[in-house]
């Protein structure tokens, strides 16, 4: 007697259009990923004084990035639960509308403060889009097709990373800086129309209760921690009371968050999931690799544009191999996993990323561009062979009806890892740069020295204002930045190596077998 339980879970009408549904989900995902990658090449333009930009300082630029990331990460838990309760399609549609409104407002920002605020609004919408896309995917594909679908979904992330910098460069070459946000609006409208037409709704028949206290604790804790880390980098002194007190306060609040969630009967973060060592190892691998990757992306933009002097469009094209490799290999990574197992593939991916990060420690002003291109391509290859197997492990570790929670957890760890990567590695970069340039600023008036030591952009900006006298600062600024980049790259290398050790110890050698027939709780799904 054969069991056909899994096949009966998905209506035939939904099963037939599952690949079209995946395309719509990837379009929704593309918007969220595109926004982050498109901003990277716009950093210099936004920091330029009006009317070209907003005259944002280095710290304001970092907060424009982190306001999005922290709100996004902090709300993913609740967004996943709301999707489980109200229906993933409804949440997707609402999230896209909020994201589109935030994008339009961000494009018309009149000050750095307004931009930071509207980026937070965009994050509010994105928090409801990201987990719902993967949750819907898990409910329209059978278990045996899920690894392939997740691989294609991960390739969509690579596509967003690929076209973001190029699109941003093209827009900045022809339009004002706000166009990098306004471009989201027509994509949102298209995604909304297709989603209403194609995507079925689904929800958890036994959803968890909302946890507002947990959400507040997680967001406050993360903001305090990241603020303290960034402040320590600005001051080049992490023992300064302003930085240290904020970091300790953030850690205390996050500890309180974990204790509260452990004792709550309706936690937004179910800490019992982490009793599964495989699940925990996959989460750690995702967090650590994005910690390293986001930090590297942050300093590589300054290396390409500030040290090497390339335009935003040229910078976007130079970073293209990183994304192309993810697009090419992410959908195929499952085949490698089938042959060698999750542990070997993920560990090899992390080791490859670590090796490429270490290569950045050898870069100089005249390093051939083909070396940079190969490093970006191999780094993207490593990322593809990390994201696909870890995503499959995480999504299949929990029952199908908990897909929203699993997706929220996965994306939360990714975003928190990335935010901490920008904060920690960005602060390492800032501290090392300030220490390297301070001795070269003696000729400047005392009032300008502190500002000039903040970043390479600040030093070069003051050098430009000083005219011929400022040219003597260019070479020292480049030298100090290269040294800071080398230190930061080696720190990122160490983080990736830690991830490889965690994976080697705890991830399974082969995909779990014999689970295809496992009985899963009934889902509430509409064929539309």
Short mmCIF file of C-alpha atoms in Angstrom, two decimals:
data_model
loop_
_atom_site.label_atom_id
_atom_site.label_comp_id
_atom_site.label_asym_id
_atom_site.label_seq_id
_atom_site.Cartn_x
_atom_site.Cartn_y
_atom_site.Cartn_z
CA UNK A 1 0.00 0.00 0.00
CA UNK A 2 1.58 3.24 -1.14
CA UNK A 3 1.27 6.61 0.56
CA UNK A 4 0.48 9.66 -1.58
CA UNK A 5 -0.05 12.11 1.25
CA UNK A 6 2.45 14.76 0.09
CA UNK A 7 0.97 14.94 -3.42
CA UNK A 8 -2.53 15.62 -2.06
CA UNK A 9 -1.36 18.63 -0.08
CA UNK A 10 -1.08 20.91 -3.13
CA UNK A 11 -4.10 21.54 -5.40
CA UNK A 12 -3.54 20.49 -9.00
CA UNK A 13 -4.22 24.03 -10.32
CA UNK A 14 -1.47 25.39 -8.09
CA UNK A 15 0.92 22.54 -8.96
CA UNK A 16 0.58 23.24 -12.69
CA UNK A 17 1.58 26.90 -12.36
CA UNK A 18 4.21 26.43 -9.65
CA UNK A 19 7.10 27.63 -11.84
CA UNK A 20 5.20 30.77 -12.86
CA UNK A 21 4.49 31.37 -9.16
CA UNK A 22 8.21 30.98 -8.44
CA UNK A 23 8.91 33.65 -11.07
CA UNK A 24 6.54 36.10 -9.35
CA UNK A 25 8.09 35.33 -5.96
CA UNK A 26 11.55 35.98 -7.38
CA UNK A 27 10.37 39.31 -8.79
CA UNK A 28 9.17 40.30 -5.31
CA UNK A 29 12.44 39.12 -3.80
CA UNK A 30 14.37 40.99 -6.50
CA UNK A 31 12.97 44.32 -5.32
CA UNK A 32 14.17 43.80 -1.76
CA UNK A 33 17.65 42.61 -2.78
CA UNK A 34 17.95 45.21 -5.55
CA UNK A 35 17.43 48.05 -3.09
CA UNK A 36 20.37 47.02 -0.93
CA UNK A 37 22.77 46.39 -3.80
CA UNK A 38 21.73 49.49 -5.76
CA UNK A 39 22.52 51.71 -2.78
CA UNK A 40 26.14 50.55 -2.65
CA UNK A 41 27.17 52.47 -5.77
CA UNK A 42 25.12 55.53 -4.74
CA UNK A 43 26.98 56.10 -1.46
CA UNK A 44 29.42 58.63 -2.89
CA UNK A 45 26.72 60.55 -4.77
CA UNK A 46 24.42 60.82 -1.73
CA UNK A 47 27.34 62.10 0.36
CA UNK A 48 27.99 64.89 -2.18
CA UNK A 49 26.58 68.31 -1.15
CA UNK A 50 23.27 69.50 -2.64
CA UNK A 51 22.04 69.79 -5.32
CA UNK A 52 23.97 66.73 -6.54
CA UNK A 53 23.38 64.75 -3.32
CA UNK A 54 22.30 65.25 0.27
CA UNK A 55 25.69 66.02 1.82
CA UNK A 56 25.38 62.98 4.08
CA UNK A 57 28.27 62.26 6.45
CA UNK A 58 29.97 58.87 6.75
CA UNK A 59 27.92 57.96 9.83
CA UNK A 60 24.67 59.10 8.18
CA UNK A 61 25.42 56.89 5.18
CA UNK A 62 26.03 53.93 7.49
CA UNK A 63 22.73 54.59 9.21
CA UNK A 64 20.92 54.86 5.88
CA UNK A 65 22.13 51.30 5.30
CA UNK A 66 21.62 50.02 8.85
CA UNK A 67 18.21 51.65 9.44
CA UNK A 68 16.91 49.42 6.67
CA UNK A 69 18.78 46.33 7.82
CA UNK A 70 17.91 46.58 11.52
CA UNK A 71 14.20 47.29 11.08
CA UNK A 72 14.07 44.55 8.47
CA UNK A 73 15.80 42.00 10.69
CA UNK A 74 13.94 43.02 13.84
CA UNK A 75 10.49 42.59 12.28
CA UNK A 76 11.07 39.36 10.34
CA UNK A 77 10.01 37.18 13.30
CA UNK A 78 6.67 38.95 13.62
CA UNK A 79 6.21 39.23 9.85
CA UNK A 80 6.58 35.47 9.50
CA UNK A 81 3.99 34.86 12.23
CA UNK A 82 1.55 37.38 10.73
CA UNK A 83 1.93 35.65 7.37
CA UNK A 84 1.26 32.28 9.01
CA UNK A 85 -1.85 33.73 10.70
CA UNK A 86 -3.41 36.01 8.03
CA UNK A 87 -2.15 34.33 4.87
CA UNK A 88 1.16 34.69 3.05
CA UNK A 89 -0.37 36.23 -0.10
CA UNK A 90 -2.12 39.00 1.85
CA UNK A 91 1.10 39.78 3.71
CA UNK A 92 3.10 39.82 0.47
CA UNK A 93 0.70 42.27 -1.14
CA UNK A 94 0.65 44.57 1.90
CA UNK A 95 4.43 44.46 2.26
CA UNK A 96 4.93 45.38 -1.39
CA UNK A 97 2.59 48.36 -1.09
CA UNK A 98 4.42 49.71 1.98
CA UNK A 99 7.79 49.12 0.32
CA UNK A 100 6.66 51.00 -2.81
CA UNK A 101 5.40 53.98 -0.77
CA UNK A 102 8.65 54.08 1.22
CA UNK A 103 10.67 54.00 -2.00
CA UNK A 104 8.77 56.95 -3.48
CA UNK A 105 9.24 58.96 -0.26
CA UNK A 106 12.95 58.08 -0.06
CA UNK A 107 13.44 59.34 -3.62
CA UNK A 108 12.13 62.77 -2.58
CA UNK A 109 14.10 63.03 0.70
CA UNK A 110 15.29 66.53 1.44
CA UNK A 111 17.84 65.63 4.10
CA UNK A 112 19.88 62.65 5.35
CA UNK A 113 17.50 62.35 8.33
CA UNK A 114 14.50 61.99 6.02
CA UNK A 115 16.33 59.40 3.94
CA UNK A 116 17.12 57.34 7.05
CA UNK A 117 13.45 57.52 8.13
CA UNK A 118 12.05 56.50 4.76
CA UNK A 119 14.58 53.68 4.47
CA UNK A 120 13.11 52.36 7.71
CA UNK A 121 9.63 52.53 6.11
CA UNK A 122 10.94 50.54 3.16
CA UNK A 123 12.34 47.98 5.59
CA UNK A 124 8.93 47.66 7.24
CA UNK A 125 7.48 46.55 3.90
CA UNK A 126 10.45 44.38 2.99
CA UNK A 127 10.19 42.51 6.31
CA UNK A 128 6.81 41.18 5.22
CA UNK A 129 7.92 40.37 1.66
CA UNK A 130 11.10 38.33 2.20
CA UNK A 131 9.88 35.51 4.52
CA UNK A 132 6.54 35.21 2.71
CA UNK A 133 8.24 34.48 -0.64
CA UNK A 134 10.07 31.45 0.72
CA UNK A 135 7.04 30.33 2.75
CA UNK A 136 4.82 30.37 -0.36
CA UNK A 137 7.53 28.49 -2.27
CA UNK A 138 7.54 25.72 0.35
CA UNK A 139 3.76 25.41 0.00
CA UNK A 140 3.55 25.18 -3.81
CA UNK A 141 6.43 22.72 -4.35
CA UNK A 142 6.56 19.11 -3.22
CA UNK A 143 9.42 18.13 -0.95
CA UNK A 144 11.46 16.47 -3.70
CA UNK A 145 11.32 19.66 -5.81
CA UNK A 146 12.02 22.06 -2.96
CA UNK A 147 15.85 21.93 -3.21
CA UNK A 148 15.69 22.82 -6.92
CA UNK A 149 13.17 25.62 -6.30
CA UNK A 150 15.21 26.99 -3.40
CA UNK A 151 18.31 26.92 -5.61
CA UNK A 152 16.53 28.99 -8.26
CA UNK A 153 15.20 31.29 -5.51
CA UNK A 154 18.78 31.74 -4.25
CA UNK A 155 19.82 32.50 -7.83
CA UNK A 156 17.28 35.34 -7.75
CA UNK A 157 19.25 36.84 -4.88
CA UNK A 158 22.31 36.70 -7.12
CA UNK A 159 20.38 38.40 -9.91
CA UNK A 160 19.43 41.26 -7.59
CA UNK A 161 23.03 41.63 -6.48
CA UNK A 162 24.11 41.61 -10.14
CA UNK A 163 21.77 44.15 -11.66
CA UNK A 164 21.60 46.44 -8.61
CA UNK A 165 24.99 48.15 -8.93
CA UNK A 166 24.74 48.31 -12.74
CA UNK A 167 21.22 49.74 -12.62
CA UNK A 168 22.32 52.22 -9.96
CA UNK A 169 25.30 53.28 -12.04
CA UNK A 170 23.16 53.82 -15.15
CA UNK A 171 20.57 55.83 -13.22
CA UNK A 172 23.20 58.01 -11.55
CA UNK A 173 24.80 58.70 -14.93
CA UNK A 174 21.52 60.08 -16.32
CA UNK A 175 19.26 61.10 -13.42
CA UNK A 176 19.35 62.49 -9.88
CA UNK A 177 20.29 60.35 -6.88
CA UNK A 178 16.64 59.72 -5.92
CA UNK A 179 16.13 57.65 -9.06
CA UNK A 180 17.87 54.69 -7.38
CA UNK A 181 14.83 54.47 -5.07
CA UNK A 182 12.13 55.55 -7.51
CA UNK A 183 13.02 52.63 -9.81
CA UNK A 184 11.40 50.32 -7.23
CA UNK A 185 7.92 51.74 -7.82
CA UNK A 186 7.17 50.34 -11.32
CA UNK A 187 8.62 46.95 -10.29
CA UNK A 188 6.32 46.91 -7.26
CA UNK A 189 3.29 47.68 -9.44
CA UNK A 190 4.16 44.83 -11.83
CA UNK A 191 4.75 42.39 -8.97
CA UNK A 192 1.42 43.31 -7.35
CA UNK A 193 -0.51 42.67 -10.58
CA UNK A 194 1.15 39.30 -11.21
CA UNK A 195 0.76 38.22 -7.59
CA UNK A 196 -2.98 38.92 -7.52
CA UNK A 197 -3.32 36.83 -10.69
CA UNK A 198 -1.07 33.86 -9.99
CA UNK A 199 -0.07 33.34 -6.36
CA UNK A 200 -2.27 31.17 -4.08
CA UNK A 201 -2.77 31.96 -0.42
CA UNK A 202 -1.68 29.69 2.43
CA UNK A 203 -1.49 29.92 6.19
CA UNK A 204 -0.70 27.89 9.26
CA UNK A 205 -3.90 26.29 10.67
CA UNK A 206 -2.37 26.64 14.15
CA UNK A 207 -0.43 29.93 14.00
CA UNK A 208 1.51 31.28 16.94
CA UNK A 209 0.47 34.36 18.89
CA UNK A 210 2.17 37.66 18.21
CA UNK A 211 4.99 38.75 20.52
CA UNK A 212 5.23 42.57 20.64
CA UNK A 213 7.51 42.59 23.71
CA UNK A 214 9.97 40.27 21.98
CA UNK A 215 9.96 42.42 18.84
CA UNK A 216 10.69 45.60 20.80
CA UNK A 217 13.49 43.92 22.78
CA UNK A 218 15.13 42.51 19.65
CA UNK A 219 15.02 45.79 17.71
CA UNK A 220 16.20 47.92 20.66
CA UNK A 221 19.01 45.46 21.46
CA UNK A 222 20.25 45.32 17.87
CA UNK A 223 20.11 49.10 17.41
CA UNK A 224 22.06 49.71 20.64
CA UNK A 225 24.66 47.07 19.74
CA UNK A 226 25.20 48.31 16.19
CA UNK A 227 25.20 51.97 17.26
CA UNK A 228 27.88 51.26 19.85
CA UNK A 229 30.03 49.37 17.35
CA UNK A 230 29.76 52.14 14.75
CA UNK A 231 30.48 54.79 17.39
CA UNK A 232 33.58 52.89 18.51
CA UNK A 233 34.80 52.87 14.91
CA UNK A 234 34.19 56.60 14.52
CA UNK A 235 36.13 57.35 17.71
CA UNK A 236 38.80 54.71 16.93
CA UNK A 237 38.34 53.62 20.54
CA UNK A 238 35.92 50.87 21.54
CA UNK A 239 36.71 51.45 25.22
CA UNK A 240 35.31 54.99 25.07
CA UNK A 241 32.37 55.18 27.52
CA UNK A 242 29.93 56.27 24.78
CA UNK A 243 30.73 53.22 22.66
CA UNK A 244 31.33 50.65 25.39
CA UNK A 245 28.24 51.53 27.43
CA UNK A 246 26.00 51.31 24.36
CA UNK A 247 27.50 47.98 23.27
CA UNK A 248 27.04 46.52 26.75
CA UNK A 249 23.49 47.86 26.93
CA UNK A 250 22.69 46.26 23.58
CA UNK A 251 24.10 42.91 24.69
CA UNK A 252 22.12 43.14 27.95
CA UNK A 253 18.85 43.84 26.11
CA UNK A 254 19.49 40.98 23.64
CA UNK A 255 20.21 38.65 26.57
CA UNK A 256 16.92 39.74 28.10
CA UNK A 257 15.24 39.05 24.75
CA UNK A 258 16.54 35.46 24.68
CA UNK A 259 15.46 34.86 28.31
CA UNK A 260 12.02 36.34 27.63
CA UNK A 261 11.55 34.23 24.49
CA UNK A 262 12.63 31.08 26.33
CA UNK A 263 10.02 31.64 29.04
CA UNK A 264 7.23 32.89 26.77
CA UNK A 265 4.43 30.55 25.71
CA UNK A 266 4.17 32.39 22.36
CA UNK A 267 7.73 33.46 21.45
CA UNK A 268 8.49 35.19 18.16
CA UNK A 269 11.82 33.34 18.26
CA UNK A 270 11.28 29.74 19.31
CA UNK A 271 14.64 28.95 20.89
CA UNK A 272 13.78 25.24 20.99
CA UNK A 273 14.54 25.14 17.25
CA UNK A 274 18.19 25.64 18.13
CA UNK A 275 18.34 22.41 20.10
CA UNK A 276 18.74 20.83 16.66
CA UNK A 277 22.49 21.11 16.08
CA UNK A 278 22.12 20.82 12.30
CA UNK A 279 19.60 23.68 12.24
CA UNK A 280 21.84 25.80 14.48
CA UNK A 281 24.94 25.10 12.38
CA UNK A 282 23.14 26.11 9.17
CA UNK A 283 21.95 29.34 10.80
CA UNK A 284 25.45 30.10 12.06
CA UNK A 285 26.93 29.48 8.60
CA UNK A 286 24.48 31.93 6.99
CA UNK A 287 25.10 34.61 9.63
CA UNK A 288 28.89 34.29 9.49
CA UNK A 289 29.19 34.29 5.70
CA UNK A 290 26.99 37.38 5.39
CA UNK A 291 28.95 39.04 8.18
CA UNK A 292 32.09 38.60 6.09
CA UNK A 293 30.48 39.32 2.70
CA UNK A 294 28.70 42.56 3.65
CA UNK A 295 31.82 43.93 5.29
CA UNK A 296 33.85 43.17 2.18
CA UNK A 297 31.25 44.69 -0.13
CA UNK A 298 31.33 47.84 1.98
CA UNK A 299 35.11 48.36 1.71
CA UNK A 300 35.42 47.11 -1.88
CA UNK A 301 33.11 49.91 -3.07
CA UNK A 302 35.46 52.50 -1.56
CA UNK A 303 38.49 50.69 -2.99
CA UNK A 304 37.04 50.70 -6.51
CA UNK A 305 35.62 54.24 -6.49
CA UNK A 306 37.87 56.18 -4.09
CA UNK A 307 41.28 54.53 -4.52
CA UNK A 308 40.98 53.36 -8.13
CA UNK A 309 38.82 56.30 -9.28
CA UNK A 310 36.10 54.43 -11.16
CA UNK A 311 32.56 55.77 -11.66
CA UNK A 312 29.46 54.22 -10.03
CA UNK A 313 28.56 52.45 -13.29
CA UNK A 314 32.09 51.12 -13.74
CA UNK A 315 32.08 49.95 -10.11
CA UNK A 316 28.82 48.12 -10.71
CA UNK A 317 30.23 46.39 -13.78
CA UNK A 318 33.41 45.41 -11.94
CA UNK A 319 31.34 43.74 -9.19
CA UNK A 320 29.24 41.84 -11.72
CA UNK A 321 31.21 38.55 -11.52
CA UNK A 322 30.26 38.20 -7.84
CA UNK A 323 26.59 38.04 -8.75
CA UNK A 324 26.96 36.16 -12.04
CA UNK A 325 28.65 33.29 -10.21
CA UNK A 326 25.75 33.12 -7.74
CA UNK A 327 23.22 33.13 -10.58
CA UNK A 328 25.06 30.36 -12.42
CA UNK A 329 25.90 28.05 -9.53
CA UNK A 330 23.08 28.53 -6.99
CA UNK A 331 20.49 26.55 -9.02
CA UNK A 332 23.05 23.78 -9.65
CA UNK A 333 24.48 23.57 -6.14
CA UNK A 334 21.88 20.97 -5.15
CA UNK A 335 23.46 18.54 -7.66
CA UNK A 336 26.82 18.95 -5.95
CA UNK A 337 25.12 18.44 -2.57
CA UNK A 338 23.50 15.22 -3.84
CA UNK A 339 26.93 13.87 -4.68
CA UNK A 340 29.10 15.15 -1.83
CA UNK A 341 26.67 16.06 0.96
CA UNK A 342 25.78 19.27 2.79
CA UNK A 343 28.84 19.29 5.03
CA UNK A 344 31.48 18.98 2.30
CA UNK A 345 29.82 21.47 -0.07
CA UNK A 346 29.08 24.15 2.54
CA UNK A 347 32.50 23.83 4.20
CA UNK A 348 34.23 24.05 0.81
CA UNK A 349 32.16 27.15 -0.02
CA UNK A 350 33.18 28.84 3.22
CA UNK A 351 36.84 27.95 2.71
CA UNK A 352 36.69 29.40 -0.81
CA UNK A 353 35.12 32.63 0.49
CA UNK A 354 37.79 32.81 3.23
CA UNK A 355 40.57 32.37 0.67
CA UNK A 356 39.16 35.15 -1.53
CA UNK A 357 38.81 37.47 1.46
CA UNK A 358 42.45 36.83 2.29
CA UNK A 359 43.38 37.82 -1.26
CA UNK A 360 42.05 41.34 -0.61
CA UNK A 361 44.87 41.69 1.95
CA UNK A 362 47.32 41.61 -0.99
CA UNK A 363 45.68 44.39 -3.02
CA UNK A 364 47.52 47.57 -3.90
CA UNK A 365 46.60 50.66 -5.90
CA UNK A 366 47.75 49.10 -9.18
CA UNK A 367 46.58 45.50 -8.70
CA UNK A 368 45.40 44.25 -12.15
CA UNK A 369 41.64 44.37 -12.54
CA UNK A 370 41.48 40.80 -13.85
CA UNK A 371 42.67 39.63 -10.41
CA UNK A 372 39.78 41.50 -8.78
CA UNK A 373 37.32 39.98 -11.26
CA UNK A 374 38.51 36.42 -10.59
CA UNK A 375 38.29 36.98 -6.84
CA UNK A 376 34.73 38.31 -7.12
CA UNK A 377 33.71 35.36 -9.33
CA UNK A 378 35.18 32.75 -6.99
CA UNK A 379 33.63 34.49 -3.99
CA UNK A 380 30.22 34.32 -5.68
CA UNK A 381 30.83 30.66 -6.44
CA UNK A 382 31.54 29.99 -2.79
CA UNK A 383 28.41 31.90 -1.74
CA UNK A 384 26.23 29.85 -4.10
CA UNK A 385 27.47 26.63 -2.54
CA UNK A 386 26.75 27.94 0.95
CA UNK A 387 23.31 29.50 0.53
CA UNK A 388 21.55 26.66 -1.30
CA UNK A 389 22.44 23.74 1.01
CA UNK A 390 22.00 25.75 4.20
CA UNK A 391 18.60 27.10 3.02
CA UNK A 392 17.43 23.56 2.24
CA UNK A 393 18.61 22.28 5.63
CA UNK A 394 16.83 25.10 7.46
CA UNK A 395 13.55 24.91 5.53
CA UNK A 396 13.32 21.12 5.76
CA UNK A 397 14.25 21.01 9.45
CA UNK A 398 10.77 22.28 10.38
CA UNK A 399 7.28 21.10 9.32
CA UNK A 400 5.86 22.59 6.14
CA UNK A 401 3.26 24.68 7.98
CA UNK A 402 6.08 26.43 9.87
CA UNK A 403 7.68 27.60 6.61
CA UNK A 404 7.03 31.25 7.45
CA UNK A 405 8.85 30.97 10.77
CA UNK A 406 11.77 29.06 9.23
CA UNK A 407 12.10 31.61 6.44
CA UNK A 408 11.93 34.50 8.91
CA UNK A 409 14.64 32.94 11.05
CA UNK A 410 16.88 32.30 8.04
CA UNK A 411 16.52 35.83 6.74
CA UNK A 412 16.86 37.36 10.20
CA UNK A 413 20.19 35.66 10.75
CA UNK A 414 21.28 36.72 7.26
CA UNK A 415 20.34 40.35 7.85
CA UNK A 416 21.69 40.51 11.40
CA UNK A 417 24.92 38.90 10.20
CA UNK A 418 25.15 41.47 7.40
CA UNK A 419 24.35 44.40 9.71
CA UNK A 420 26.95 43.31 12.22
CA UNK A 421 29.41 42.74 9.36
CA UNK A 422 28.98 46.33 8.16
CA UNK A 423 29.14 47.64 11.74
CA UNK A 424 32.08 45.55 12.98
CA UNK A 425 34.20 45.37 9.83
CA UNK A 426 33.24 48.94 8.94
CA UNK A 427 34.45 50.02 12.38
CA UNK A 428 37.67 48.02 11.97
CA UNK A 429 38.17 49.78 8.63
CA UNK A 430 37.44 53.19 10.17
CA UNK A 431 39.70 52.61 13.18
CA UNK A 432 42.61 51.29 11.10
CA UNK A 433 42.23 54.16 8.61
CA UNK A 434 42.16 56.82 11.30
CA UNK A 435 45.24 55.34 12.98
CA UNK A 436 47.05 55.24 9.64
CA UNK A 437 46.21 58.75 8.46
CA UNK A 438 46.43 60.75 11.69
CA UNK A 439 50.20 61.21 11.49
CA UNK A 440 49.87 62.60 7.94
CA UNK A 441 47.41 65.38 8.77
CA UNK A 442 49.78 67.67 10.67
CA UNK A 443 49.73 70.32 7.92
CA UNK A 444 45.96 70.76 8.23
CA UNK A 445 44.32 73.29 10.57
CA UNK A 446 43.37 71.59 13.89
CA UNK A 447 39.65 72.08 13.16
CA UNK A 448 39.93 69.95 9.98
CA UNK A 449 42.10 67.11 11.28
CA UNK A 450 39.35 65.22 13.07
CA UNK A 451 37.00 65.43 10.08
CA UNK A 452 39.71 64.45 7.62
CA UNK A 453 40.56 61.35 9.64
CA UNK A 454 37.02 59.97 9.58
CA UNK A 455 37.26 58.19 6.21
CA UNK A 456 39.08 58.24 2.89
CA UNK A 457 36.15 60.16 1.40
CA UNK A 458 36.50 62.84 4.07
CA UNK A 459 40.26 63.11 3.50
CA UNK A 460 39.92 63.32 -0.28
CA UNK A 461 37.06 65.83 0.04
CA UNK A 462 39.19 68.18 2.15
CA UNK A 463 42.17 67.62 -0.17
CA UNK A 464 40.02 68.72 -3.11
CA UNK A 465 38.91 71.88 -1.31
CA UNK A 466 42.53 72.80 -0.52
CA UNK A 467 43.45 72.68 -4.22
CA UNK A 468 47.16 72.16 -5.10
CA UNK A 469 48.08 72.13 -1.40
CA UNK A 470 45.73 69.18 -0.82
CA UNK A 471 47.34 66.93 -3.45
CA UNK A 472 49.94 65.89 -0.91
CA UNK A 473 47.16 64.12 1.04
CA UNK A 474 46.04 61.83 -1.79
CA UNK A 475 48.83 59.25 -1.65
CA UNK A 476 48.84 59.03 2.18
CA UNK A 477 45.04 58.62 2.12
CA UNK A 478 45.27 55.78 -0.40
CA UNK A 479 48.04 54.13 1.58
CA UNK A 480 46.15 54.37 4.87
CA UNK A 481 43.01 52.97 3.25
CA UNK A 482 44.85 50.03 1.69
CA UNK A 483 46.36 49.13 5.06
CA UNK A 484 42.93 49.40 6.69
CA UNK A 485 41.41 47.25 3.95
CA UNK A 486 44.08 44.59 4.46
CA UNK A 487 43.36 44.44 8.20
CA UNK A 488 39.61 44.30 7.60
CA UNK A 489 39.93 41.58 4.96
CA UNK A 490 41.93 39.38 7.33
CA UNK A 491 39.27 39.85 10.02
CA UNK A 492 36.62 38.76 7.52
CA UNK A 493 38.78 35.76 6.61
CA UNK A 494 38.85 34.67 10.24
CA UNK A 495 35.05 34.92 10.48
CA UNK A 496 34.58 32.76 7.36
CA UNK A 497 37.02 30.16 8.74
CA UNK A 498 35.01 29.98 11.99
CA UNK A 499 31.94 29.28 9.87
CA UNK A 500 33.76 26.47 8.06
CA UNK A 501 34.68 24.85 11.39
CA UNK A 502 31.08 25.05 12.64
CA UNK A 503 29.80 23.45 9.43
CA UNK A 504 32.43 20.70 9.49
CA UNK A 505 31.47 19.79 13.05
CA UNK A 506 27.68 19.86 12.88
CA UNK A 507 26.22 19.78 9.35
CA UNK A 508 25.19 16.35 8.01
CA UNK A 509 27.31 14.68 5.37
CA UNK A 510 24.35 13.76 3.18
CA UNK A 511 20.84 15.18 2.71
CA UNK A 512 18.36 13.46 5.06
CA UNK A 513 16.83 10.39 3.41
CA UNK A 514 13.59 8.57 3.95
CA UNK A 515 11.57 11.63 4.92
CA UNK A 516 9.57 12.04 1.75
CA UNK A 517 6.65 10.11 3.12
CA UNK A 518 6.63 11.80 6.50
CA UNK A 519 3.13 12.83 7.44
CA UNK A 520 2.75 16.58 7.54
CA UNK A 521 -0.08 18.58 9.13
CA UNK A 522 -2.80 19.78 6.79
CA UNK A 523 -2.38 23.24 5.29
CA UNK A 524 -5.02 25.79 4.48
CA UNK A 525 -4.44 26.69 0.85
CA UNK A 526 -6.55 28.22 -1.88
CA UNK A 527 -6.08 27.49 -5.57
CA UNK A 528 -7.35 30.98 -6.42
#
